[in-house]
Structures are given as C-alpha cells and as structure tokens.
Short mmCIF file of C-alpha atoms in Angstrom, two decimals:
data_model
loop_
_atom_site.label_atom_id
_atom_site.label_comp_id
_atom_site.label_asym_id
_atom_site.label_seq_id
_atom_site.Cartn_x
_atom_site.Cartn_y
_atom_site.Cartn_z
CA MET A 1 78.50 34.84 79.88
CA ARG A 2 75.58 37.25 80.02
CA LYS A 3 77.96 39.47 81.43
CA PHE A 4 80.58 38.95 78.76
CA ARG A 5 78.13 39.74 76.25
CA LYS A 6 77.40 43.36 78.15
CA VAL A 7 80.78 44.23 77.76
CA ILE A 8 80.73 43.57 74.39
CA THR A 9 77.88 45.60 73.48
CA ILE A 10 78.70 48.32 76.09
CA ILE A 11 82.37 48.13 74.10
CA ILE A 12 80.57 48.54 70.68
CA LEU A 13 77.92 51.55 71.75
CA SER A 14 80.81 53.49 72.96
CA THR A 15 82.91 53.24 69.92
CA LEU A 16 79.57 53.74 67.80
CA LEU A 17 79.40 57.05 69.59
CA GLY A 18 82.80 57.66 70.11
CA ILE A 19 82.79 57.82 65.95
CA PRO A 20 81.00 60.92 66.09
CA LEU A 21 83.29 62.70 68.55
CA ALA A 22 86.86 61.66 66.85
CA LEU A 23 85.39 63.16 63.79
CA LEU A 24 84.60 66.65 65.09
CA SER A 25 88.14 67.13 66.41
CA LEU A 26 89.06 67.48 63.07
CA TRP A 27 88.35 70.69 63.85
CA TYR A 28 91.57 70.89 66.66
CA GLN A 29 94.05 71.92 63.77
CA ILE A 30 98.11 71.54 65.44
CA PRO A 31 100.28 73.42 63.63
CA PRO A 32 103.78 72.12 63.04
CA ARG A 33 105.62 74.23 65.92
CA CYS A 34 103.02 73.79 68.65
CA LYS A 35 104.23 73.18 72.50
CA GLN A 36 100.96 73.35 73.69
CA PHE A 37 97.43 73.36 73.38
CA CYS A 38 97.17 75.11 70.48
CA PHE A 39 94.21 76.20 67.66
CA ARG A 40 95.01 76.30 64.01
CA GLU A 41 98.10 79.00 62.52
CA ALA A 42 100.21 79.48 59.45
CA GLY A 43 101.41 76.35 58.09
CA GLY A 44 104.61 78.27 57.10
CA GLY A 45 104.63 74.57 54.63
CA GLU A 46 105.70 72.40 56.82
CA SER A 47 103.10 69.40 57.95
CA LEU A 48 100.11 71.01 59.80
CA THR A 49 97.45 68.16 61.53
CA ALA A 50 94.13 67.47 62.43
CA GLY A 51 92.44 65.22 65.57
CA PHE A 52 92.27 65.69 69.70
CA PRO A 53 94.22 63.68 71.01
CA PHE A 54 95.66 61.22 68.26
CA PRO A 55 96.26 62.91 64.81
CA ILE A 56 94.78 61.44 62.14
CA LEU A 57 94.76 63.66 59.55
CA HIS A 58 97.93 64.97 58.12
CA ASP A 59 98.06 67.93 55.11
CA GLU A 60 101.04 66.71 53.47
CA VAL A 61 102.52 69.79 50.95
CA GLY A 62 103.32 66.92 47.63
CA SER A 63 100.12 65.97 48.04
CA SER A 64 98.24 68.69 48.35
CA PRO A 65 97.40 71.68 45.61
CA THR A 66 99.63 74.72 46.28
CA SER A 67 96.17 76.29 47.06
CA GLY A 68 95.29 73.37 50.31
CA TRP A 69 98.93 74.16 51.54
CA GLY A 70 98.93 74.85 55.04
CA ARG A 71 95.16 73.54 55.17
CA ILE A 72 93.57 70.85 55.93
CA GLY A 73 91.18 70.09 53.00
CA ILE A 74 89.03 67.04 50.86
CA GLU A 75 91.94 65.93 48.90
CA ASP A 76 94.55 65.12 52.70
CA PHE A 77 91.72 62.26 53.80
CA PHE A 78 93.55 59.66 51.49
CA THR A 79 96.51 60.63 54.61
CA LEU A 80 93.98 59.84 57.03
CA ASN A 81 95.61 57.39 59.79
CA LEU A 82 92.78 54.65 60.70
CA GLY A 83 94.54 54.00 64.54
CA ALA A 84 94.48 57.19 65.27
CA PHE A 85 91.51 57.63 64.38
CA PHE A 86 89.81 54.40 65.85
CA LEU A 87 91.96 55.15 68.99
CA ASP A 88 89.97 58.74 69.20
CA ALA A 89 86.59 57.60 68.88
CA PHE A 90 87.95 54.33 71.15
CA VAL A 91 88.77 57.18 74.28
CA TYR A 92 85.69 59.55 72.94
CA GLY A 93 84.11 56.30 73.89
CA PHE A 94 85.54 55.43 76.73
CA ILE A 95 84.78 59.40 78.49
CA ILE A 96 80.88 58.88 77.76
CA VAL A 97 80.25 55.35 79.41
CA MET A 98 82.09 57.04 82.43
CA LEU A 99 79.90 59.69 82.06
CA PHE A 100 76.68 57.13 81.82
CA VAL A 101 78.54 55.00 84.82
CA ILE A 102 79.91 58.85 87.45
CA THR A 103 76.19 60.05 86.87
CA LYS A 104 74.12 56.22 86.97
CA SER A 105 76.13 55.87 90.52
CA VAL A 106 75.18 60.05 91.34
CA PHE A 107 71.65 58.75 90.73
CA LYS A 108 71.08 55.91 92.63
CA SER A 109 72.88 56.93 95.80
CA VAL A 110 70.19 60.76 95.54
CA LYS A 111 67.24 57.73 95.23
CA ARG A 112 68.90 56.10 98.26
CA SER A 113 69.53 59.41 100.44
CA ILE A 114 65.61 60.00 99.98
CA ARG A 115 64.69 56.57 101.25
#
C-alpha cells in the first residue's frame, strides 16, 4: 500500500511539473503543410496549430478576427484540446521523472565507486 501511494504521488507531482512545460510548448507552432519540425511560418489561411508533441491549440479562421488569421491568439483558447494538453503534460512529467531517476542512479553508482 505504501508503494502504491508513492507511485500515485510521483504521477501527480510529475504531471504538475509537466503542466508549465506543456504551456511553454505553445511557442512551438506548426504551419499547415509542415512535414518535419517547423517553427511558425505564414499560415496561408489554413489552420495553424500550437503545442508539442501533440497539438493543443488550433487557429480556426472562422473563429478569429481577420487580424488574427494565421496566428495563435487569445481568442483561440476556446479551441483548447484538454486531452492533448494533459497528454503533453504527462509526457513532459514522464521525462522529468526519468531524468530524476537516471540522475539518482548515477549518483548512487558514483557514491558506491568512491567507497
């Protein structure tokens, strides 16, 4: 039971740590015809998406004012995909936990080799 609580605590903390990174991933904007890792280019009237690795926001041309076409703006937060957002937060949290586990094991092995 104690191990179960520890695992649940780690999952919750890693997700909470992943949320700011998921928000920072909104800087990565994917142009419509992008086949690789692309940063923001001219949208050309098609839907622009933001978020990495899963698109969180979509710039819908009909929902944005004409001055906001081809850009992710405050009005596009109504098209927020919560499932993709939490999946991004989980991915980033998993990366944080794995980095912590690897760092901890490296320090343990260095500590053993010093003795």
